[in-house]
Coordinates of C-alpha atoms in Angstrom, one line a residue:
M757 CA -36.0 2.2 -118.9
R758 CA -37.8 -1.1 -119.0
I759 CA -36.5 -4.2 -117.3
P760 CA -37.7 -7.6 -118.4
V761 CA -39.5 -9.2 -115.5
S762 CA -38.3 -12.6 -116.6
A763 CA -34.7 -11.3 -116.1
I764 CA -35.5 -10.7 -112.4
S765 CA -37.9 -13.5 -111.1
L766 CA -40.6 -15.3 -113.2
S767 CA -42.2 -18.5 -112.6
P768 CA -41.0 -21.2 -115.1
R769 CA -44.7 -21.3 -116.0
A770 CA -44.6 -17.9 -117.5
H771 CA -45.2 -18.0 -121.2
C772 CA -45.4 -14.2 -121.8
R773 CA -42.8 -11.5 -121.7
R774 CA -43.7 -8.7 -119.3
Y775 CA -41.7 -5.5 -118.5
L776 CA -41.5 -3.2 -115.3
T777 CA -41.3 0.5 -116.0
I778 CA -39.3 2.9 -114.0
D779 CA -40.5 6.5 -114.0
Q780 CA -37.6 8.8 -114.5
R781 CA -39.5 12.1 -113.9
Q782 CA -38.2 14.3 -111.2
R783 CA -40.9 14.0 -108.3
L784 CA -40.6 15.8 -104.9
S785 CA -42.5 12.6 -103.4
K786 CA -39.3 10.5 -104.3
Q787 CA -36.7 13.2 -103.1
F788 CA -35.1 13.9 -99.9
L789 CA -36.6 17.2 -99.1
P790 CA -36.8 17.9 -95.3
I791 CA -38.9 21.1 -95.4
T792 CA -39.8 22.5 -92.0
K793 CA -41.9 25.3 -90.8
E794 CA -39.4 26.3 -87.8
R795 CA -37.6 29.3 -88.9
T796 CA -37.5 31.5 -85.7
H797 CA -34.4 29.8 -84.0
A798 CA -32.4 29.7 -87.2
Y799 CA -32.8 33.2 -87.8
A800 CA -32.2 34.4 -84.2
E801 CA -29.0 32.4 -84.2
N802 CA -27.6 33.5 -87.4
A803 CA -28.9 36.8 -87.9
S804 CA -29.5 36.0 -91.6
Q805 CA -33.2 35.6 -93.0
S806 CA -31.8 34.0 -96.0
H807 CA -30.0 31.2 -94.1
A808 CA -33.2 30.5 -92.2
Y809 CA -34.9 30.0 -95.5
L810 CA -32.1 27.7 -96.8
L811 CA -32.6 25.5 -93.6
Q812 CA -36.5 25.7 -93.8
G813 CA -36.6 24.9 -97.5
G814 CA -34.4 21.8 -97.3
F815 CA -31.2 23.1 -99.0
L816 CA -28.9 22.4 -96.1
R817 CA -28.3 21.2 -92.6
Q818 CA -25.7 22.0 -90.0
S819 CA -23.2 19.5 -89.2
S820 CA -21.2 21.3 -86.6
S821 CA -20.3 25.0 -85.9
G822 CA -19.5 26.7 -89.3
V823 CA -19.9 23.3 -91.2
Y824 CA -22.8 22.3 -93.4
T825 CA -24.1 19.5 -95.4
L826 CA -25.5 20.3 -98.7
L827 CA -28.8 18.5 -99.4
P828 CA -29.9 17.6 -102.9
L829 CA -31.6 21.0 -103.6
G830 CA -28.7 22.9 -102.3
L831 CA -26.2 20.8 -104.2
R832 CA -28.2 21.4 -107.5
T833 CA -28.0 25.1 -106.9
L834 CA -24.3 25.0 -106.2
E835 CA -23.4 22.9 -109.3
K836 CA -25.2 25.5 -111.5
L837 CA -23.0 28.1 -110.0
Q838 CA -20.0 25.9 -110.5
N839 CA -20.8 25.1 -114.1
I840 CA -21.1 28.9 -115.1
I841 CA -17.9 29.6 -113.3
Q842 CA -16.1 26.5 -115.0
Q843 CA -17.2 27.6 -118.5
E844 CA -15.9 31.0 -118.1
M845 CA -12.6 29.9 -116.7
D846 CA -12.1 27.5 -119.5
A847 CA -13.0 30.3 -121.9
I848 CA -9.9 32.2 -121.0
G849 CA -7.6 29.3 -121.2
G850 CA -7.9 28.0 -117.5
Q851 CA -7.1 24.4 -117.0
R852 CA -8.7 22.7 -114.0
L853 CA -6.7 20.6 -111.5
M854 CA -7.3 19.3 -108.1
M855 CA -4.8 20.0 -105.3
P856 CA -4.6 18.5 -101.8
L857 CA -6.4 19.7 -98.9
L858 CA -3.7 18.5 -96.5
L859 CA -0.6 20.7 -96.8
Q860 CA 2.8 20.5 -95.4
S861 CA 4.2 23.6 -93.8
D862 CA 7.5 23.5 -95.6
H863 CA 6.4 26.1 -98.5
W864 CA 4.4 28.1 -96.1
K865 CA 7.5 28.6 -94.1
T866 CA 9.5 29.5 -97.0
T867 CA 7.3 32.3 -97.9
G868 CA 6.9 33.4 -94.4
R869 CA 3.1 32.7 -94.0
W870 CA 3.4 29.9 -91.6
G871 CA 4.0 32.4 -88.6
S872 CA 0.9 34.5 -89.4
A873 CA -1.2 31.3 -89.9
K874 CA -1.5 30.9 -86.0
G875 CA -5.1 30.9 -84.8
E876 CA -6.8 31.5 -88.0
F877 CA -6.1 28.3 -89.7
F878 CA -6.2 24.7 -88.7
R879 CA -2.7 23.5 -87.9
F880 CA -1.6 20.3 -86.5
K881 CA 1.1 17.7 -86.2
D882 CA 1.1 14.2 -87.4
R883 CA 2.6 11.3 -85.4
K884 CA 6.0 12.0 -86.7
E885 CA 5.7 15.7 -85.4
V886 CA 5.6 17.1 -89.0
D887 CA 3.5 20.4 -89.2
Y888 CA 0.6 20.3 -91.3
L889 CA -2.6 22.6 -92.0
L890 CA -5.8 22.1 -93.7
A891 CA -5.7 24.2 -96.9
P892 CA -7.1 27.7 -96.4
T893 CA -5.6 28.7 -100.0
H894 CA -3.0 27.2 -102.3
E895 CA -0.7 29.9 -103.3
E896 CA 2.5 28.0 -102.0
E897 CA 1.2 24.6 -103.3
V898 CA 0.5 25.7 -106.8
T899 CA 3.6 27.8 -107.0
S900 CA 5.8 24.8 -106.0
L901 CA 3.9 22.5 -108.5
V902 CA 4.7 24.8 -111.4
A903 CA 8.5 25.5 -110.2
Q904 CA 9.1 21.7 -110.6
E905 CA 7.9 21.8 -114.3
L906 CA 8.9 25.1 -115.6
R907 CA 12.0 25.5 -117.6
S908 CA 11.3 27.8 -120.5
A909 CA 9.3 31.2 -121.1
K910 CA 7.7 29.2 -124.1
Q911 CA 5.7 27.3 -121.5
L912 CA 4.0 30.5 -120.4
P913 CA 1.3 31.8 -119.8
I914 CA -0.1 29.0 -117.5
R915 CA -3.5 29.2 -115.9
L916 CA -4.6 26.6 -113.5
Y917 CA -7.8 26.6 -111.4
Q918 CA -9.5 24.1 -109.0
I919 CA -12.9 24.0 -107.3
G920 CA -12.9 22.5 -103.8
R921 CA -13.2 22.7 -100.2
K922 CA -11.1 25.1 -98.0
Y923 CA -10.9 25.6 -94.2
R924 CA -10.4 28.5 -91.9
D925 CA -10.8 28.4 -88.1
E926 CA -13.4 31.0 -87.7
L927 CA -13.7 32.3 -84.3
R928 CA -17.3 33.1 -84.5
P929 CA -18.9 31.4 -87.7
R930 CA -22.2 33.3 -88.5
A931 CA -24.7 33.6 -91.2
G932 CA -24.5 30.0 -92.2
L933 CA -22.4 29.8 -95.5
L934 CA -21.6 33.3 -95.4
R935 CA -19.1 32.9 -92.5
G936 CA -18.2 29.2 -92.2
R937 CA -15.1 27.1 -91.3
E938 CA -15.5 25.1 -94.2
F939 CA -16.3 26.5 -97.5
I940 CA -16.1 25.8 -101.4
M941 CA -13.9 28.0 -103.5
K942 CA -12.7 28.4 -107.0
D943 CA -9.3 29.6 -107.2
L944 CA -7.4 30.4 -110.4
Y945 CA -3.6 31.0 -110.4
S946 CA -1.8 32.5 -113.3
F947 CA 1.8 32.6 -114.3
D948 CA 3.2 35.0 -116.9
K949 CA 6.7 35.8 -118.1
S950 CA 6.4 39.7 -117.6
M951 CA 4.3 42.3 -115.6
E952 CA 2.6 43.4 -118.9
D953 CA 1.5 40.0 -119.7
A954 CA 0.4 39.6 -116.0
F955 CA -1.8 42.7 -116.1
S956 CA -3.2 41.5 -119.3
T957 CA -4.3 38.3 -117.6
Y958 CA -5.8 40.4 -114.7
D959 CA -7.9 42.1 -117.4
Q960 CA -9.1 39.0 -118.9
V961 CA -10.0 37.3 -115.6
A962 CA -11.8 40.7 -114.7
G963 CA -13.7 40.3 -118.0
A964 CA -14.6 36.7 -117.2
Y965 CA -15.8 37.6 -113.7
A966 CA -18.1 40.3 -115.2
K967 CA -19.5 37.5 -117.5
I968 CA -20.2 35.3 -114.4
F969 CA -22.0 37.8 -112.4
D970 CA -24.0 38.8 -115.5
R971 CA -24.9 35.2 -116.2
V972 CA -26.0 34.6 -112.5
G973 CA -28.1 37.6 -112.8
I974 CA -27.5 39.6 -109.6
P975 CA -26.4 43.2 -109.4
Y976 CA -22.7 43.6 -108.0
L977 CA -20.1 46.1 -107.5
V978 CA -16.4 46.1 -108.0
A979 CA -14.1 47.6 -105.6
E980 CA -10.6 48.5 -105.2
A981 CA -9.2 46.6 -102.1
D982 CA -6.2 45.8 -100.1
S983 CA -4.3 42.5 -100.7
G984 CA -4.3 41.6 -97.1
N985 CA -2.0 38.5 -96.2
I986 CA -2.3 37.2 -99.7
G987 CA 0.1 39.9 -100.9
G988 CA 0.7 41.7 -104.1
S989 CA 0.2 45.2 -105.3
K990 CA -3.1 45.1 -107.2
S991 CA -6.4 43.9 -105.9
H992 CA -10.0 44.2 -106.4
E993 CA -13.3 42.7 -104.5
Y994 CA -16.6 41.7 -106.0
H995 CA -19.6 42.4 -103.7
L996 CA -23.3 41.9 -103.6
L997 CA -25.3 44.6 -101.8
S998 CA -26.6 43.6 -98.6
P999 CA -27.6 45.3 -95.2
I1000 CA -25.9 42.2 -93.3
G1001 CA -22.8 42.6 -95.2
E1002 CA -19.5 42.7 -93.3
D1003 CA -17.7 45.2 -95.7
T1004 CA -18.4 48.8 -96.0
L1005 CA -18.1 50.3 -99.5
L1006 CA -17.7 53.9 -100.5
T1007 CA -19.1 54.5 -103.9
C1008 CA -19.7 57.5 -106.2
H1009 CA -22.7 57.7 -108.2
G1010 CA -21.2 60.1 -110.4
C1011 CA -18.2 58.4 -112.0
G1012 CA -18.7 54.8 -110.5
Y1013 CA -15.5 55.0 -108.5
T1014 CA -16.0 52.1 -105.8
A1015 CA -13.6 51.1 -103.0
N1016 CA -13.4 49.4 -99.7
E1017 CA -13.4 51.6 -96.8
E1018 CA -10.1 50.5 -95.7
L1019 CA -8.7 51.7 -99.0
A1020 CA -11.0 54.4 -100.4
E1021 CA -9.6 58.0 -100.9
A1022 CA -11.7 61.2 -101.1
R1023 CA -11.1 65.0 -101.0
F1024 CA -11.2 66.9 -97.8
D1025 CA -13.1 70.2 -97.9
G1026 CA -13.1 70.7 -94.0
D1027 CA -10.9 72.8 -91.8
A1028 CA -7.4 71.1 -92.1
S1029 CA -5.7 73.7 -89.9
K1030 CA -6.8 71.8 -86.5
V1031 CA -5.5 68.2 -86.2
D1032 CA -5.8 65.0 -84.2
E1033 CA -2.6 63.1 -83.3
T1034 CA -2.9 59.2 -82.8
R1035 CA 0.0 57.6 -81.1
L1036 CA 0.9 54.1 -82.0
L1037 CA 3.1 51.5 -80.5
Y1038 CA 4.6 48.9 -82.9
T1039 CA 6.4 45.7 -81.7
I1040 CA 8.6 43.3 -83.9
D1041 CA 8.0 39.9 -82.3
S1042 CA 10.6 37.1 -83.0
E1043 CA 9.7 33.6 -82.1
G1044 CA 6.9 35.1 -80.0
S1045 CA 9.1 37.1 -77.7
P1046 CA 9.2 40.9 -78.1
S1047 CA 12.5 42.0 -79.7
K1048 CA 12.1 45.4 -80.7
K1049 CA 9.7 48.3 -79.9
G1050 CA 9.2 51.7 -81.3
T1051 CA 6.5 54.4 -81.5
A1052 CA 4.7 56.2 -84.3
M1053 CA 2.0 58.8 -84.8
V1054 CA -0.5 59.7 -87.3
V1055 CA -1.5 63.3 -88.0
T1056 CA -5.0 63.6 -89.4
P1057 CA -7.7 66.4 -89.7
R1058 CA -9.6 67.0 -86.5
G1059 CA -12.2 64.4 -86.1
R1060 CA -11.0 62.0 -88.8
A1061 CA -9.7 58.6 -87.6
P1062 CA -6.4 57.3 -89.1
N1063 CA -6.5 54.5 -91.6
L1064 CA -4.2 52.1 -89.6
L1065 CA -4.1 49.6 -92.6
K1066 CA -2.3 52.1 -94.8
V1067 CA -0.2 53.3 -91.8
T1068 CA 1.0 49.7 -91.0
T1069 CA 1.8 48.9 -94.7
D1070 CA 4.1 52.2 -94.8
L1071 CA 5.4 51.6 -91.4
Q1072 CA 6.6 48.0 -92.5
R1073 CA 8.1 49.3 -95.7
H1074 CA 10.0 52.0 -93.7
L1075 CA 11.4 49.5 -91.2
R1076 CA 12.5 47.3 -94.0
A1077 CA 14.2 50.2 -95.8
T1078 CA 16.1 51.0 -92.7
G1079 CA 17.2 47.5 -91.8
E1080 CA 15.3 47.0 -88.7
L1081 CA 13.3 44.1 -90.3
A1082 CA 16.0 42.8 -92.7
D1083 CA 17.4 40.1 -90.5
D1084 CA 14.1 39.0 -89.2
L1085 CA 12.7 38.6 -92.9
D1086 CA 15.6 36.8 -93.9
K1087 CA 15.3 34.2 -91.2
K1088 CA 11.5 34.2 -91.9
K1089 CA 12.1 33.2 -95.3
K1090 CA 14.5 30.3 -94.3
D1091 CA 12.3 28.6 -91.6
G1092 CA 9.2 30.5 -91.2
S1093 CA 10.1 31.6 -87.7
G1094 CA 10.8 35.2 -88.3
A1095 CA 9.4 38.4 -87.3
T1096 CA 5.8 39.6 -87.1
L1097 CA 4.8 43.4 -87.0
D1098 CA 2.1 44.3 -84.5
V1099 CA 0.9 47.8 -84.4
R1100 CA -1.7 49.2 -81.9
V1101 CA -3.1 52.6 -80.7
V1102 CA -1.9 53.6 -77.4
G1103 CA -3.6 57.1 -77.3
S1104 CA -4.5 60.2 -79.2
S1105 CA -4.9 63.9 -78.5
E1106 CA -5.9 67.1 -80.2
S1107 CA -2.3 68.5 -79.8
G1108 CA 0.9 66.4 -79.6
K1109 CA 4.6 66.8 -79.0
G1110 CA 5.8 64.2 -81.6
V1111 CA 7.9 62.4 -79.0
T1112 CA 7.9 59.4 -77.1
S1113 CA 7.5 59.2 -73.3
S1114 CA 11.4 58.7 -73.4
G1115 CA 11.9 61.7 -75.4
A1116 CA 12.7 60.0 -78.5
A1117 CA 11.1 61.4 -81.8
A1118 CA 8.2 59.2 -82.9
L1119 CA 7.9 58.1 -86.6
M1120 CA 5.4 60.5 -88.2
F1121 CA 2.8 59.9 -90.9
V1122 CA 1.0 63.0 -91.9
D1123 CA -2.3 62.9 -93.8
D1124 CA -2.2 64.9 -97.2
A1125 CA -5.0 67.1 -96.2
V1126 CA -3.2 68.6 -93.1
V1127 CA -1.7 72.1 -93.8
A1128 CA 2.0 72.3 -93.5
R1129 CA 2.2 74.8 -90.5
S1130 CA 0.1 72.2 -88.4
V1131 CA 2.8 69.7 -89.0
S1132 CA 5.7 72.0 -88.1
D1133 CA 3.7 73.0 -84.9
L1134 CA 3.6 69.2 -83.9
A1135 CA 6.8 67.6 -85.5
A1136 CA 10.0 66.9 -83.6
A1137 CA 11.2 65.0 -86.8
A1138 CA 10.3 65.2 -90.5
P1139 CA 7.3 62.9 -91.6
I1140 CA 8.2 59.5 -92.8
D1141 CA 5.5 59.9 -95.5
T1142 CA 2.4 62.3 -96.4
K1143 CA -0.5 60.8 -98.1
H1144 CA -4.1 59.8 -97.6
Y1145 CA -3.9 58.5 -94.1
R1146 CA -7.5 59.4 -92.9
V1147 CA -10.4 57.1 -93.2
A1148 CA -12.6 58.3 -96.1
A1149 CA -16.4 58.9 -95.0
A1150 CA -19.7 59.2 -96.6
G1151 CA -20.4 62.6 -98.0
D1152 CA -16.7 63.3 -98.8
A1153 CA -16.1 64.5 -102.4
C1154 CA -15.0 61.7 -104.9
H1155 CA -11.3 62.4 -105.7
H1156 CA -12.2 61.7 -109.4
C1157 CA -15.2 63.8 -110.1
A1158 CA -16.0 65.6 -106.7
A1159 CA -19.5 63.9 -106.6
P1160 CA -20.4 62.9 -102.9
L1161 CA -19.6 59.5 -101.7
A1162 CA -22.2 57.1 -100.5
S1163 CA -21.7 54.3 -98.1
V1164 CA -23.3 50.9 -98.7
K1165 CA -23.0 47.5 -96.9
A1166 CA -22.0 44.5 -98.9
I1167 CA -21.0 40.8 -99.0
E1168 CA -17.6 40.1 -100.5
V1169 CA -18.1 37.0 -102.9
A1170 CA -14.8 37.2 -105.1
H1171 CA -11.4 38.6 -105.0
T1172 CA -8.6 39.3 -107.6
F1173 CA -5.0 39.8 -106.7
Y1174 CA -1.8 40.7 -108.8
L1175 CA 0.9 38.9 -107.0
G1176 CA 3.9 39.8 -108.9
T1177 CA 6.8 37.9 -107.5
T1178 CA 5.6 37.5 -103.9
Y1179 CA 5.5 33.6 -104.1
S1180 CA 7.5 32.8 -107.1
E1181 CA 10.8 34.5 -105.9
P1182 CA 11.0 32.7 -102.5
L1183 CA 9.7 29.3 -104.1
Q1184 CA 12.0 29.8 -107.1
C1185 CA 9.5 29.4 -109.6
S1186 CA 11.5 30.8 -112.6
F1187 CA 12.4 30.4 -116.2
V1188 CA 15.7 31.0 -117.9
D1189 CA 16.0 34.0 -120.1
E1190 CA 19.4 35.1 -121.6
K1191 CA 21.1 32.5 -119.2
Q1192 CA 19.6 34.3 -116.2
K1193 CA 16.8 32.9 -113.9
V1194 CA 13.7 35.3 -114.0
P1195 CA 10.8 34.7 -111.5
V1196 CA 7.4 34.5 -113.1
Q1197 CA 4.9 37.2 -112.5
M1198 CA 1.8 35.6 -110.9
G1199 CA -1.8 36.5 -110.1
C1200 CA -4.6 34.6 -108.0
Y1201 CA -8.2 35.1 -108.4
G1202 CA -10.9 33.5 -106.0
I1203 CA -14.7 33.2 -105.9
G1204 CA -16.3 31.8 -102.8
I1205 CA -18.9 29.5 -104.5
S1206 CA -20.8 28.3 -101.3
R1207 CA -20.6 31.9 -100.1
L1208 CA -22.0 33.3 -103.4
L1209 CA -24.8 30.8 -103.1
A1210 CA -25.7 32.3 -99.6
A1211 CA -25.2 35.9 -100.6
V1212 CA -27.6 35.5 -103.8
A1213 CA -30.1 33.9 -101.5
E1214 CA -29.6 36.9 -99.1
A1215 CA -30.0 39.4 -102.0
R1216 CA -33.2 37.5 -103.3
T1217 CA -35.1 36.9 -100.3
D1218 CA -38.6 38.3 -99.2
T1219 CA -41.2 37.7 -96.7
R1220 CA -42.2 34.4 -98.5
G1221 CA -39.0 32.8 -99.0
L1222 CA -36.2 32.7 -101.6
V1223 CA -36.5 34.1 -105.3
W1224 CA -33.7 32.3 -107.3
P1225 CA -32.6 33.7 -110.6
A1226 CA -33.5 31.3 -113.2
S1227 CA -29.8 30.6 -114.1
I1228 CA -29.1 28.9 -110.8
A1229 CA -32.5 27.8 -109.2
P1230 CA -32.7 24.1 -108.3
Y1231 CA -35.5 23.9 -110.8
K1232 CA -36.6 26.4 -113.2
I1233 CA -40.2 25.1 -113.2
C1234 CA -42.4 23.2 -110.5
I1235 CA -45.6 21.7 -111.9
I1236 CA -48.5 21.4 -109.3
A1237 CA -51.9 19.7 -110.0
T1238 CA -54.6 21.2 -107.8
D1239 CA -56.1 17.7 -107.3
D1240 CA -53.4 14.8 -108.0
K1241 CA -55.8 12.2 -106.6
Q1242 CA -57.5 11.9 -109.7
D1243 CA -55.9 10.0 -112.7
A1244 CA -57.0 12.6 -114.9
F1245 CA -54.8 15.2 -113.2
K1246 CA -51.9 12.8 -112.9
E1247 CA -52.0 12.0 -116.5
L1248 CA -52.1 15.6 -117.5
A1249 CA -49.3 16.5 -114.9
N1250 CA -47.1 13.8 -116.6
N1251 CA -47.9 15.0 -120.1
V1252 CA -46.9 18.7 -119.3
Y1253 CA -43.8 17.5 -117.6
D1254 CA -42.7 15.4 -120.5
Q1255 CA -43.5 18.4 -122.9
V1256 CA -41.5 20.9 -120.8
N1257 CA -38.5 18.4 -120.0
N1258 CA -38.3 17.5 -123.9
T1259 CA -37.5 21.2 -124.5
Q1260 CA -33.8 21.4 -124.8
A1261 CA -33.3 24.6 -122.7
W1262 CA -35.6 23.2 -119.9
A1263 CA -34.3 19.6 -119.8
N1264 CA -33.8 18.2 -116.3
D1265 CA -35.0 21.6 -114.9
V1266 CA -38.4 20.8 -114.2
V1267 CA -39.9 19.0 -111.1
L1268 CA -43.5 17.7 -110.2
D1269 CA -44.8 18.2 -106.8
D1270 CA -46.8 15.1 -106.4
R1271 CA -46.5 14.9 -102.5
R1272 CA -49.6 13.8 -100.6
I1273 CA -50.2 17.3 -99.0
G1274 CA -52.7 20.1 -99.8
F1275 CA -52.6 22.4 -102.7
G1276 CA -52.2 25.3 -100.5
R1277 CA -49.2 24.0 -98.9
K1278 CA -47.6 23.0 -102.1
M1279 CA -47.7 26.7 -103.3
T1280 CA -46.4 27.8 -99.9
D1281 CA -43.5 25.5 -100.3
A1282 CA -42.9 26.5 -104.0
E1283 CA -42.7 30.1 -103.1
L1284 CA -40.5 29.2 -100.0
I1285 CA -38.0 27.2 -102.2
G1286 CA -37.9 30.0 -104.9
Y1287 CA -38.9 28.4 -108.2
P1288 CA -38.7 31.0 -110.9
W1289 CA -42.0 29.5 -112.3
I1290 CA -44.9 27.6 -111.1
L1291 CA -47.2 25.8 -113.5
V1292 CA -50.8 25.3 -111.7
L1293 CA -52.9 22.5 -113.5
G1294 CA -56.4 23.1 -112.2
R1295 CA -60.0 22.6 -113.7
K1296 CA -59.4 24.8 -116.6
A1297 CA -56.4 22.7 -117.7
L1298 CA -58.7 19.8 -117.8
Q1299 CA -61.7 21.4 -119.3
D1300 CA -60.3 24.1 -121.4
R1301 CA -56.6 23.1 -121.8
V1302 CA -55.3 26.3 -120.1
V1303 CA -52.6 26.3 -117.7
E1304 CA -51.9 29.0 -114.9
I1305 CA -48.3 30.1 -114.7
H1306 CA -47.0 31.9 -111.7
Q1307 CA -43.8 33.9 -112.1
R1308 CA -42.3 34.6 -108.7
Q1309 CA -41.6 38.1 -108.0
L1310 CA -39.1 39.6 -105.4
N1311 CA -41.1 41.6 -102.8
D1312 CA -44.2 41.5 -104.8
T1313 CA -47.1 39.2 -105.7
N1314 CA -46.7 36.6 -108.4
K1315 CA -47.1 37.6 -111.9
K1316 CA -49.7 35.3 -113.3
I1317 CA -50.7 34.5 -117.0
M1318 CA -53.3 32.0 -118.4
L1319 CA -51.8 30.2 -121.3
P1320 CA -53.4 27.6 -123.5
L1321 CA -51.5 24.3 -123.5
D1322 CA -51.1 24.4 -127.1
D1323 CA -49.1 27.6 -126.7
L1324 CA -46.8 26.1 -124.1
P1325 CA -43.9 25.1 -126.6
A1326 CA -43.9 28.7 -127.9
W1327 CA -43.8 30.2 -124.3
L1328 CA -41.2 27.9 -123.3
S1329 CA -39.0 28.9 -126.2
S1330 CA -39.5 32.8 -125.6
I1331 CA -38.2 32.5 -121.9

C-alpha cells in the first residue's frame, strides 16, 4: 500500500509527488513474540511438557489460575482449528449463532440441573438477588430458544452451533489449556422430529467429526462413553492418545472396539464361584438435608471392583420405578430444589449376608459373571438387576471377538450425545402432530477447541519443541537467512517470501525471521515453535540459487533437501 507523502505532511515548496511504502510481509521482528528460555518452572507446575513449550514459544500467557491469554501465534493456531470445524459443521447443515455467556437459572431449575451445579460452576446473584451462572454449556438456553419459535415439524431438522467461551470452576486447574476454568468450545445442538431422524443426525455429525480429525492430521480414538450429567442414552468420546491423559480407555486391536473404562465390557474367564460383596449407602438429599437413606450391595467376582457408575444409574432407575424419587423429581422439575442421589462405599467383604445393620435386606446388584449358587449363598432378597457390574481390565477378552483388551491413557477432546427428550420435554420444545404436542428429539455435540489445541501440542512434542501438523501450524513455512545484515540476503529473502506467499495454497502462511539475533538462535526458536518447514537461505542460495529446506520431524532429525530456487514453485505445488 502506498500513501502519498503530500497527503500527510509536505512542505509547500515540494514540487514532486513522493510515496511511502508499507511492507506487508509477515516479519517476526514486527510481531509480539515473547519467546523465553525458561521452561523448568512451567513444566513442574503443570506436569505437561507441551504446555511449557506453548509458554516458552510465545503462544500464550497465564492470566490467573486456569485462565490464559492467547498471544498472536496461539490465536493463529486456534483460528485454523476453528475454520476446519466451522467448514465441516456448515457442510452438514449447521447454522452458527452466538448465545449469551451469562445465563439465568430459570431454565436450569426447570430441567433439574441447577441443584447439581453447586461447586462445579460459577454461580452468583445480581443486585436483585436473581440467580445466574457463567455458561458451562447451553442445552437449556438453546432448547428454550427453539421452543419459542417451533410450531410445525416442517421446520425440522434444525442444527445450530456456536463457537465461544465457557466456564467451569475447576478445583485444581492443571496442564494449561487441558484443564482450565475458561475454555473455548464448539457446541452443536440438533432438533429432529423422530428418534430415527435424530440417530441419522448423530451419524452425520460422527462423519463430520471424522473429517475434522482427519484434516487436523492427528491419530484419534472413538470410545463408547457415559452421558454423565448431560443426560441422554447414547454417547461417544473422541480422544487423542497421551500418557498424561485423564481418561483410561480399553481398546481391542482385533475388532477395534473401544470404550471408556467406566463403560467398557469384557468377557470374564476367571473363577466366578468366589465373590466379593461391596456395601453401599445411598442418600436422597432434599434441600441439602438427608431425607431418605438406604443400603445396597454389589456382588462381583473375587478381586474385581464394582463399576459404581453403572450401579448408581440402575439404582436411580429402580428408585424412580418404586416411587421413592417420584415426588422429589417432580419438585426438582418445578423449582430446581428437588432431590439429589448420593452413593458411597461403606465397606466390602469376601462373604456377606445381604442385609443391613438393622436386618433389612439390601438392594442387590449382581455381576453377570457371578454363578447363580454364589448369589443364593449371599442373597436375602432377589437381585434388583444382573448385568456387567464389574470394572473391565486390560487383558480381559473382548466381548465382541475375544481378543485381549489393551489399556491406554488418552485426552478427551470431543463428545457426542443423543439426548432424546431430556431437555425438550421439561422445556416444552415441541411441535404439533395430529393435534398433539410432540417433544423434539435432541442431540448435542461438543469439541473443546482450546483443549484440542493443547492435546495436539501434547501429541506432537519432542525434546526440541512443538511439531505442528501443517493444517493448524501458525505458519507453514519460516524463512531464515544465514546473514540478514547484508542487503543481498535481505533482497533474496524478500523475493523468496513473495514467491511463496503468491502461491495460493501458501498465502498468508509464511513468515520471515528477520530478528536481530544469531542464525543458531533462529533455528532453535523455529524448532521450538514447530513450523513444519524451514527455508534456509545461505551462501549457496546467493551463489548457486539453491535453497536448503528443513522439514520438522517428530522425535527425529530434520529431513533436509537442497532445492534449486527455480524448482521452488513446483515443490510448493507438490506439498
